[in-house]
Amino acid sequence: MSFPDLAALRAALASLPPGDEAAAATVAARQARLTKPPGSLGRLEALAAWLARWQGRAQPRLEHVQVLVFAGNHGVTAQGVSPYSPAVTAQMVENFSAGGAAINQLCAVAGAALQVVPLALETPTADFTASPAMTEAAFLQAVNQGAAALPARLDLLCLGEMGIGNTTAAAAMAAALFGGVGADWAGRGTGVDDAGLARKVAVIEAGLTRHPGARADPLEAARCLGGRELAAILGATLAARLRGVPVLLDGFASCVAAAPLAVLAPGGLDHAEVAHRSAEAGHARLLERLGRTALLDLGMRLGEASGAALAVPLLRAALACHQGMATFAEAGVAEAP
């Protein structure tokens, strides 16, 4: 699928398909008969129903799990918002390809396929303190690249990013989408010192001042203040909804990237779970704005879909309990009166 212009993208966002409530109800009915006190598996029970609802199957499955990591570079790094050079983005993409990153190990544990999608790394986005990060054409191209990256066979999509400077872009987007000032959303990212954090806050404020329309239009926020990898996550999240695929979002940057769906359409992110609460400043505030509780909270702030991949075994456990446990009748166990 592709979106030829912003009007087509807005139209897709305005007509998101609902989940399959009958499939979810079938799962809930079986959960009520399993050999356990009602609700005793907590969120594991809800996760099994969530998978059914958004796969559209009364018998959900996790045979084809895909991790997509989108990589992009940001012109705003010229403002000194990261201790690392944009060259590190391409170097990390090579590391992913060689199997040497955390995400490679976590995908192996999770039984998930990994695809890394570099997006014009040789051409960073524009410095958003001076001009929009992307033209409309560049923004749509990145959104469409994200949507096109989903494989044909897919039961669960995990989304993450890599891009030096992207926590600055994400913080600026968050401020535009949910209000507040730069200091409310800026964090230390890849490890800036106090002076670097102050520069980051000032850069975010400059971007918000430069692009006042971003506060009124989530797509303009993504175009003017975001980045190619964040736009690709938006496109992939939307494509997953349109195809009936549940999504695990990674940390702060990934959640901000997908957040325009929630702002533009009630329930727009209902097909997505937040895999973990990042230690990056701003993520807890973002989860509060989105009304979400992350599945995991391990103090991670790596990005690269690490938290999303780590949550896959949790979903596998939820499905194993749902499908493998005996009912009271099957086990010959007396139910509570």
mmCIF file of C-alpha atoms in Angstrom:
data_model
loop_
_atom_site.group_PDB
_atom_site.id
_atom_site.type_symbol
_atom_site.label_atom_id
_atom_site.label_comp_id
_atom_site.label_asym_id
_atom_site.label_seq_id
_atom_site.Cartn_x
_atom_site.Cartn_y
_atom_site.Cartn_z
ATOM 1 C CA MET A 1 0.000 0.000 0.000
ATOM 2 C CA SER A 2 1.075 3.579 -0.537
ATOM 3 C CA PHE A 3 -0.208 7.077 0.050
ATOM 4 C CA PRO A 4 0.317 9.357 -2.962
ATOM 5 C CA ASP A 5 -0.333 12.569 -1.049
ATOM 6 C CA LEU A 6 -1.184 13.900 2.389
ATOM 7 C CA ALA A 7 -4.892 13.817 1.572
ATOM 8 C CA ALA A 8 -4.716 10.068 0.967
ATOM 9 C CA LEU A 9 -2.778 9.612 4.188
ATOM 10 C CA ARG A 10 -5.340 11.628 6.152
ATOM 11 C CA ALA A 11 -8.160 9.633 4.569
ATOM 12 C CA ALA A 12 -6.567 6.362 5.670
ATOM 13 C CA LEU A 13 -6.146 7.695 9.197
ATOM 14 C CA ALA A 14 -9.802 8.711 9.261
ATOM 15 C CA SER A 15 -11.084 5.243 8.350
ATOM 16 C CA LEU A 16 -9.161 2.790 10.513
ATOM 17 C CA PRO A 17 -10.735 -0.670 10.700
ATOM 18 C CA PRO A 18 -11.868 -1.893 14.120
ATOM 19 C CA GLY A 19 -10.655 -5.056 15.790
ATOM 20 C CA ASP A 20 -12.494 -8.367 15.717
ATOM 21 C CA GLU A 21 -14.470 -8.335 18.953
ATOM 22 C CA ALA A 22 -15.962 -11.769 18.294
ATOM 23 C CA ALA A 23 -12.485 -13.297 18.155
ATOM 24 C CA ALA A 24 -11.514 -11.549 21.373
ATOM 25 C CA ALA A 25 -14.712 -12.740 23.064
ATOM 26 C CA THR A 26 -13.961 -16.331 22.073
ATOM 27 C CA VAL A 27 -10.567 -16.047 23.740
ATOM 28 C CA ALA A 28 -12.098 -14.499 26.853
ATOM 29 C CA ALA A 29 -14.655 -17.300 27.061
ATOM 30 C CA ARG A 30 -11.941 -19.943 26.967
ATOM 31 C CA GLN A 31 -9.904 -18.038 29.567
ATOM 32 C CA ALA A 32 -12.891 -18.254 31.910
ATOM 33 C CA ARG A 33 -12.874 -22.067 31.661
ATOM 34 C CA LEU A 34 -9.138 -22.670 32.181
ATOM 35 C CA THR A 35 -7.837 -24.294 35.368
ATOM 36 C CA LYS A 36 -7.064 -21.115 37.274
ATOM 37 C CA PRO A 37 -8.926 -18.564 39.343
ATOM 38 C CA PRO A 38 -10.572 -15.951 37.095
ATOM 39 C CA GLY A 39 -8.129 -13.219 36.086
ATOM 40 C CA SER A 40 -5.217 -14.841 37.915
ATOM 41 C CA LEU A 41 -2.883 -14.545 34.923
ATOM 42 C CA GLY A 42 -3.446 -10.787 34.832
ATOM 43 C CA ARG A 43 -2.321 -9.080 31.650
ATOM 44 C CA LEU A 44 -1.370 -12.392 30.050
ATOM 45 C CA GLU A 45 -5.090 -13.072 29.651
ATOM 46 C CA ALA A 46 -5.720 -9.654 28.133
ATOM 47 C CA LEU A 47 -2.768 -10.059 25.765
ATOM 48 C CA ALA A 48 -4.153 -13.301 24.356
ATOM 49 C CA ALA A 49 -7.457 -11.548 23.649
ATOM 50 C CA TRP A 50 -5.600 -8.551 22.183
ATOM 51 C CA LEU A 51 -3.762 -10.805 19.738
ATOM 52 C CA ALA A 52 -7.049 -12.401 18.680
ATOM 53 C CA ARG A 53 -8.791 -9.038 18.283
ATOM 54 C CA TRP A 54 -6.144 -7.535 16.026
ATOM 55 C CA GLN A 55 -5.234 -10.668 14.084
ATOM 56 C CA GLY A 56 -8.943 -11.297 13.493
ATOM 57 C CA ARG A 57 -8.563 -14.924 14.616
ATOM 58 C CA ALA A 58 -10.196 -16.802 17.474
ATOM 59 C CA GLN A 59 -7.022 -18.925 17.419
ATOM 60 C CA PRO A 60 -4.217 -16.332 17.429
ATOM 61 C CA ARG A 61 -0.724 -17.369 16.463
ATOM 62 C CA LEU A 62 2.840 -16.085 16.511
ATOM 63 C CA GLU A 63 4.447 -18.020 13.695
ATOM 64 C CA HIS A 64 5.661 -14.998 11.741
ATOM 65 C CA VAL A 65 7.077 -12.260 13.966
ATOM 66 C CA GLN A 66 8.938 -9.420 12.256
ATOM 67 C CA VAL A 67 11.169 -6.794 13.847
ATOM 68 C CA LEU A 68 11.673 -3.703 11.703
ATOM 69 C CA VAL A 69 14.348 -1.179 12.640
ATOM 70 C CA PHE A 70 14.272 2.015 10.594
ATOM 71 C CA ALA A 71 17.408 4.154 10.511
ATOM 72 C CA GLY A 72 17.673 7.829 9.621
ATOM 73 C CA ASN A 73 19.935 10.831 10.121
ATOM 74 C CA HIS A 74 18.988 14.257 11.434
ATOM 75 C CA GLY A 75 20.287 17.651 10.365
ATOM 76 C CA VAL A 76 19.575 19.005 13.838
ATOM 77 C CA THR A 77 22.649 17.140 15.125
ATOM 78 C CA ALA A 78 24.639 20.126 13.826
ATOM 79 C CA GLN A 79 23.318 21.946 16.913
ATOM 80 C CA GLY A 80 25.321 19.698 19.260
ATOM 81 C CA VAL A 81 22.397 17.702 20.641
ATOM 82 C CA SER A 82 24.291 14.393 20.730
ATOM 83 C CA PRO A 83 27.840 13.417 21.685
ATOM 84 C CA TYR A 84 27.896 11.088 18.675
ATOM 85 C CA SER A 85 28.381 11.893 15.001
ATOM 86 C CA PRO A 86 25.658 11.032 12.460
ATOM 87 C CA ALA A 87 28.213 8.634 10.983
ATOM 88 C CA VAL A 88 27.426 6.311 13.900
ATOM 89 C CA THR A 89 23.965 5.646 12.443
ATOM 90 C CA ALA A 90 25.454 3.962 9.374
ATOM 91 C CA GLN A 91 28.065 2.204 11.496
ATOM 92 C CA MET A 92 25.345 0.751 13.701
ATOM 93 C CA VAL A 93 23.398 -0.392 10.630
ATOM 94 C CA GLU A 94 26.520 -2.310 9.617
ATOM 95 C CA ASN A 95 26.717 -3.752 13.115
ATOM 96 C CA PHE A 96 23.105 -4.904 12.853
ATOM 97 C CA SER A 97 23.914 -6.553 9.528
ATOM 98 C CA ALA A 98 26.907 -8.309 11.059
ATOM 99 C CA GLY A 99 24.825 -9.608 13.957
ATOM 100 C CA GLY A 100 26.734 -7.703 16.605
ATOM 101 C CA ALA A 101 24.054 -5.548 18.226
ATOM 102 C CA ALA A 102 21.726 -6.175 21.151
ATOM 103 C CA ILE A 103 18.745 -6.437 18.828
ATOM 104 C CA ASN A 104 20.333 -9.363 16.991
ATOM 105 C CA GLN A 105 20.628 -11.331 20.208
ATOM 106 C CA LEU A 106 17.132 -10.425 21.391
ATOM 107 C CA CYS A 107 15.568 -11.410 18.072
ATOM 108 C CA ALA A 108 17.268 -14.793 18.288
ATOM 109 C CA VAL A 109 15.820 -15.332 21.765
ATOM 110 C CA ALA A 110 12.379 -14.115 20.664
ATOM 111 C CA GLY A 111 12.208 -16.216 17.511
ATOM 112 C CA ALA A 112 11.728 -13.080 15.437
ATOM 113 C CA ALA A 113 13.038 -12.107 12.013
ATOM 114 C CA LEU A 114 15.004 -8.857 11.850
ATOM 115 C CA GLN A 115 15.086 -6.368 8.999
ATOM 116 C CA VAL A 116 16.968 -3.082 9.185
ATOM 117 C CA VAL A 117 15.821 -0.378 6.776
ATOM 118 C CA PRO A 118 18.259 2.531 6.258
ATOM 119 C CA LEU A 119 16.583 5.658 4.929
ATOM 120 C CA ALA A 120 18.832 7.980 2.912
ATOM 121 C CA LEU A 121 21.515 8.025 5.614
ATOM 122 C CA GLU A 122 23.809 10.005 3.351
ATOM 123 C CA THR A 123 21.247 12.831 3.261
ATOM 124 C CA PRO A 124 20.191 13.925 6.751
ATOM 125 C CA THR A 125 16.915 15.713 7.214
ATOM 126 C CA ALA A 126 17.084 19.489 7.358
ATOM 127 C CA ASP A 127 17.882 21.227 10.646
ATOM 128 C CA PHE A 128 14.373 21.866 11.960
ATOM 129 C CA THR A 129 15.455 25.071 13.687
ATOM 130 C CA ALA A 130 15.931 26.583 10.219
ATOM 131 C CA SER A 131 13.354 24.833 8.021
ATOM 132 C CA PRO A 132 10.980 21.859 8.038
ATOM 133 C CA ALA A 133 12.871 18.617 8.609
ATOM 134 C CA MET A 134 11.302 17.152 5.470
ATOM 135 C CA THR A 135 9.485 18.365 2.424
ATOM 136 C CA GLU A 136 6.037 16.900 1.898
ATOM 137 C CA ALA A 137 7.457 14.590 -0.770
ATOM 138 C CA ALA A 138 10.278 13.364 1.478
ATOM 139 C CA PHE A 139 7.884 12.814 4.377
ATOM 140 C CA LEU A 140 5.470 10.798 2.237
ATOM 141 C CA GLN A 141 8.340 8.779 0.783
ATOM 142 C CA ALA A 142 9.458 7.768 4.278
ATOM 143 C CA VAL A 143 5.891 6.954 5.372
ATOM 144 C CA ASN A 144 5.460 4.784 2.284
ATOM 145 C CA GLN A 145 8.793 3.053 2.823
ATOM 146 C CA GLY A 146 7.621 2.131 6.287
ATOM 147 C CA ALA A 147 4.294 0.821 5.023
ATOM 148 C CA ALA A 148 5.997 -1.189 2.259
ATOM 149 C CA ALA A 149 8.463 -2.839 4.644
ATOM 150 C CA LEU A 150 5.872 -5.192 6.169
ATOM 151 C CA PRO A 151 6.355 -8.744 4.870
ATOM 152 C CA ALA A 152 3.505 -10.655 3.257
ATOM 153 C CA ARG A 153 3.235 -13.221 6.060
ATOM 154 C CA LEU A 154 2.976 -11.481 9.413
ATOM 155 C CA ASP A 155 1.400 -12.251 12.791
ATOM 156 C CA LEU A 156 3.115 -9.591 14.920
ATOM 157 C CA LEU A 157 5.136 -6.502 14.046
ATOM 158 C CA CYS A 158 7.800 -5.040 16.352
ATOM 159 C CA LEU A 159 8.987 -1.522 15.547
ATOM 160 C CA GLY A 160 12.148 0.331 16.495
ATOM 161 C CA GLU A 161 14.585 2.946 15.267
ATOM 162 C CA MET A 162 18.199 3.991 15.005
ATOM 163 C CA GLY A 163 19.270 7.563 14.378
ATOM 164 C CA ILE A 164 21.684 9.897 16.090
ATOM 165 C CA GLY A 165 19.696 12.945 17.170
ATOM 166 C CA ASN A 166 16.307 11.298 17.063
ATOM 167 C CA THR A 167 15.450 11.751 20.738
ATOM 168 C CA THR A 168 15.652 15.495 20.069
ATOM 169 C CA ALA A 169 13.294 15.128 17.114
ATOM 170 C CA ALA A 170 10.990 12.881 19.150
ATOM 171 C CA ALA A 171 10.919 15.320 22.069
ATOM 172 C CA ALA A 172 10.066 18.199 19.745
ATOM 173 C CA MET A 173 7.284 16.123 18.168
ATOM 174 C CA ALA A 174 5.945 15.173 21.602
ATOM 175 C CA ALA A 175 5.782 18.809 22.668
ATOM 176 C CA ALA A 176 3.911 19.688 19.484
ATOM 177 C CA LEU A 177 1.496 16.773 19.839
ATOM 178 C CA PHE A 178 0.815 16.909 23.570
ATOM 179 C CA GLY A 179 1.798 20.389 24.720
ATOM 180 C CA GLY A 180 4.444 21.658 27.065
ATOM 181 C CA VAL A 181 7.911 23.028 26.495
ATOM 182 C CA GLY A 182 11.220 21.503 25.534
ATOM 183 C CA ALA A 183 12.282 20.880 29.120
ATOM 184 C CA ASP A 184 9.183 18.727 29.657
ATOM 185 C CA TRP A 185 10.227 16.230 27.002
ATOM 186 C CA ALA A 186 13.995 16.438 26.484
ATOM 187 C CA GLY A 187 16.199 13.686 27.916
ATOM 188 C CA ARG A 188 19.845 12.769 27.810
ATOM 189 C CA GLY A 189 19.459 10.453 24.810
ATOM 190 C CA THR A 190 22.831 8.950 23.991
ATOM 191 C CA GLY A 191 24.349 10.559 27.081
ATOM 192 C CA VAL A 192 24.610 14.335 26.771
ATOM 193 C CA ASP A 193 25.984 16.261 29.739
ATOM 194 C CA ASP A 194 24.166 19.156 31.403
ATOM 195 C CA ALA A 195 25.360 21.625 28.789
ATOM 196 C CA GLY A 196 24.241 19.271 26.025
ATOM 197 C CA LEU A 197 20.846 18.857 27.631
ATOM 198 C CA ALA A 198 20.464 22.635 27.811
ATOM 199 C CA ARG A 199 21.312 22.876 24.102
ATOM 200 C CA LYS A 200 18.759 20.176 23.378
ATOM 201 C CA VAL A 201 16.035 22.064 25.223
ATOM 202 C CA ALA A 202 16.902 25.277 23.396
ATOM 203 C CA VAL A 203 16.855 23.488 20.037
ATOM 204 C CA ILE A 204 13.425 22.008 20.729
ATOM 205 C CA GLU A 205 12.083 25.428 21.693
ATOM 206 C CA ALA A 206 13.552 26.921 18.536
ATOM 207 C CA GLY A 207 11.874 24.238 16.441
ATOM 208 C CA LEU A 208 8.509 24.788 18.075
ATOM 209 C CA THR A 209 8.801 28.526 17.502
ATOM 210 C CA ARG A 210 9.868 28.026 13.900
ATOM 211 C CA HIS A 211 6.928 25.715 13.100
ATOM 212 C CA PRO A 212 3.842 26.927 14.983
ATOM 213 C CA GLY A 213 1.559 24.909 12.715
ATOM 214 C CA ALA A 214 3.049 21.712 14.123
ATOM 215 C CA ARG A 215 1.053 22.136 17.329
ATOM 216 C CA ALA A 216 -2.214 22.153 15.385
ATOM 217 C CA ASP A 217 -1.572 19.304 12.948
ATOM 218 C CA PRO A 218 0.042 15.974 13.963
ATOM 219 C CA LEU A 219 1.202 15.252 10.425
ATOM 220 C CA GLU A 220 2.870 18.650 10.235
ATOM 221 C CA ALA A 221 4.517 17.891 13.585
ATOM 222 C CA ALA A 222 5.915 14.675 12.108
ATOM 223 C CA ARG A 223 7.029 16.370 8.893
ATOM 224 C CA CYS A 224 8.518 19.541 10.313
ATOM 225 C CA LEU A 225 10.083 18.215 13.513
ATOM 226 C CA GLY A 226 10.524 14.475 13.008
ATOM 227 C CA GLY A 227 12.755 12.333 10.860
ATOM 228 C CA ARG A 228 12.616 9.736 8.128
ATOM 229 C CA GLU A 229 12.837 6.783 10.512
ATOM 230 C CA LEU A 230 10.044 8.236 12.657
ATOM 231 C CA ALA A 231 7.864 8.800 9.585
ATOM 232 C CA ALA A 232 8.561 5.207 8.502
ATOM 233 C CA ILE A 233 7.378 3.929 11.890
ATOM 234 C CA LEU A 234 4.194 5.946 11.424
ATOM 235 C CA GLY A 235 3.680 4.355 8.001
ATOM 236 C CA ALA A 236 4.405 0.853 9.274
ATOM 237 C CA THR A 237 2.052 1.244 12.242
ATOM 238 C CA LEU A 238 -0.726 2.486 9.986
ATOM 239 C CA ALA A 239 -0.140 -0.306 7.450
ATOM 240 C CA ALA A 240 -0.299 -2.878 10.235
ATOM 241 C CA ARG A 241 -3.685 -1.531 11.345
ATOM 242 C CA LEU A 242 -5.024 -1.641 7.794
ATOM 243 C CA ARG A 243 -3.758 -5.219 7.362
ATOM 244 C CA GLY A 244 -4.951 -6.562 10.722
ATOM 245 C CA VAL A 245 -1.547 -7.005 12.371
ATOM 246 C CA PRO A 246 -0.894 -6.261 16.054
ATOM 247 C CA VAL A 247 2.142 -4.107 16.854
ATOM 248 C CA LEU A 248 4.691 -3.879 19.641
ATOM 249 C CA LEU A 249 6.190 -0.401 19.904
ATOM 250 C CA ASP A 250 9.630 0.094 21.404
ATOM 251 C CA GLY A 251 10.604 3.096 23.541
ATOM 252 C CA PHE A 252 10.210 6.864 23.531
ATOM 253 C CA ALA A 253 11.085 7.651 19.913
ATOM 254 C CA SER A 254 8.995 4.805 18.486
ATOM 255 C CA CYS A 255 5.967 5.716 20.587
ATOM 256 C CA VAL A 256 6.201 9.371 19.574
ATOM 257 C CA ALA A 257 6.530 8.334 15.934
ATOM 258 C CA ALA A 258 3.291 6.348 16.090
ATOM 259 C CA ALA A 259 1.461 8.851 18.328
ATOM 260 C CA PRO A 260 -0.155 10.856 15.465
ATOM 261 C CA LEU A 261 -2.476 7.874 14.958
ATOM 262 C CA ALA A 262 -3.756 8.248 18.512
ATOM 263 C CA VAL A 263 -4.135 12.012 18.191
ATOM 264 C CA LEU A 264 -5.874 11.941 14.824
ATOM 265 C CA ALA A 265 -8.171 8.953 15.364
ATOM 266 C CA PRO A 266 -9.827 7.761 18.583
ATOM 267 C CA GLY A 267 -8.476 4.281 19.232
ATOM 268 C CA GLY A 268 -5.894 4.767 16.514
ATOM 269 C CA LEU A 269 -3.248 2.898 18.483
ATOM 270 C CA ASP A 270 -5.478 0.231 20.009
ATOM 271 C CA HIS A 271 -3.743 -2.382 17.836
ATOM 272 C CA ALA A 272 -0.384 -1.455 19.410
ATOM 273 C CA GLU A 273 1.026 -2.335 22.815
ATOM 274 C CA VAL A 274 3.927 -0.404 24.315
ATOM 275 C CA ALA A 275 6.591 -3.013 24.950
ATOM 276 C CA HIS A 276 8.547 -1.218 27.649
ATOM 277 C CA ARG A 277 8.805 2.006 29.572
ATOM 278 C CA SER A 278 12.055 3.597 28.527
ATOM 279 C CA ALA A 279 14.357 5.295 31.009
ATOM 280 C CA GLU A 280 14.508 8.213 28.569
ATOM 281 C CA ALA A 281 12.973 11.284 30.151
ATOM 282 C CA GLY A 282 9.621 11.996 28.600
ATOM 283 C CA HIS A 283 8.493 8.421 28.006
ATOM 284 C CA ALA A 284 6.565 8.158 31.270
ATOM 285 C CA ARG A 285 4.852 11.459 30.461
ATOM 286 C CA LEU A 286 4.064 10.212 26.958
ATOM 287 C CA LEU A 287 2.556 6.971 28.246
ATOM 288 C CA GLU A 288 0.363 8.994 30.575
ATOM 289 C CA ARG A 289 -0.832 11.131 27.657
ATOM 290 C CA LEU A 290 -1.547 8.005 25.619
ATOM 291 C CA GLY A 291 -3.256 6.268 28.541
ATOM 292 C CA ARG A 292 -0.913 3.293 28.291
ATOM 293 C CA THR A 293 0.936 1.039 30.700
ATOM 294 C CA ALA A 294 4.043 -0.567 29.226
ATOM 295 C CA LEU A 295 4.468 -4.325 29.413
ATOM 296 C CA LEU A 296 8.002 -4.102 30.837
ATOM 297 C CA ASP A 297 9.969 -1.573 32.878
ATOM 298 C CA LEU A 298 13.637 -2.546 32.975
ATOM 299 C CA GLY A 299 15.389 0.816 32.833
ATOM 300 C CA MET A 300 16.325 0.339 29.173
ATOM 301 C CA ARG A 301 16.876 3.215 26.759
ATOM 302 C CA LEU A 302 18.755 1.632 23.877
ATOM 303 C CA GLY A 303 16.219 1.907 21.085
ATOM 304 C CA GLU A 304 16.746 -0.339 18.041
ATOM 305 C CA ALA A 305 13.512 -2.252 18.947
ATOM 306 C CA SER A 306 15.292 -3.895 21.890
ATOM 307 C CA GLY A 307 12.352 -3.532 24.266
ATOM 308 C CA ALA A 308 9.872 -4.645 21.605
ATOM 309 C CA ALA A 309 11.847 -7.814 20.873
ATOM 310 C CA LEU A 310 12.204 -8.509 24.581
ATOM 311 C CA ALA A 311 8.416 -8.447 24.982
ATOM 312 C CA VAL A 312 7.816 -11.077 22.292
ATOM 313 C CA PRO A 313 8.496 -14.023 24.653
ATOM 314 C CA LEU A 314 5.926 -12.501 26.997
ATOM 315 C CA LEU A 315 3.323 -12.704 24.238
ATOM 316 C CA ARG A 316 4.423 -16.242 23.445
ATOM 317 C CA ALA A 317 3.887 -17.132 27.103
ATOM 318 C CA ALA A 318 0.413 -15.575 27.039
ATOM 319 C CA LEU A 319 -0.485 -17.608 23.963
ATOM 320 C CA ALA A 320 1.005 -20.819 25.363
ATOM 321 C CA CYS A 321 -1.067 -20.537 28.526
ATOM 322 C CA HIS A 322 -4.208 -19.739 26.572
ATOM 323 C CA GLN A 323 -3.823 -22.610 24.127
ATOM 324 C CA GLY A 324 -2.058 -25.207 26.258
ATOM 325 C CA MET A 325 -3.836 -25.101 29.601
ATOM 326 C CA ALA A 326 -6.643 -27.533 30.238
ATOM 327 C CA THR A 327 -10.156 -26.408 31.006
ATOM 328 C CA PHE A 328 -11.779 -27.457 34.273
ATOM 329 C CA ALA A 329 -13.815 -30.026 32.372
ATOM 330 C CA GLU A 330 -10.828 -31.451 30.503
ATOM 331 C CA ALA A 331 -8.764 -31.767 33.665
ATOM 332 C CA GLY A 332 -11.569 -33.084 35.846
ATOM 333 C CA VAL A 333 -11.012 -30.235 38.307
ATOM 334 C CA ALA A 334 -13.977 -28.906 40.234
ATOM 335 C CA GLU A 335 -14.850 -25.279 39.500
ATOM 336 C CA ALA A 336 -15.604 -22.734 42.201
ATOM 337 C CA PRO A 337 -19.307 -22.610 43.009
#
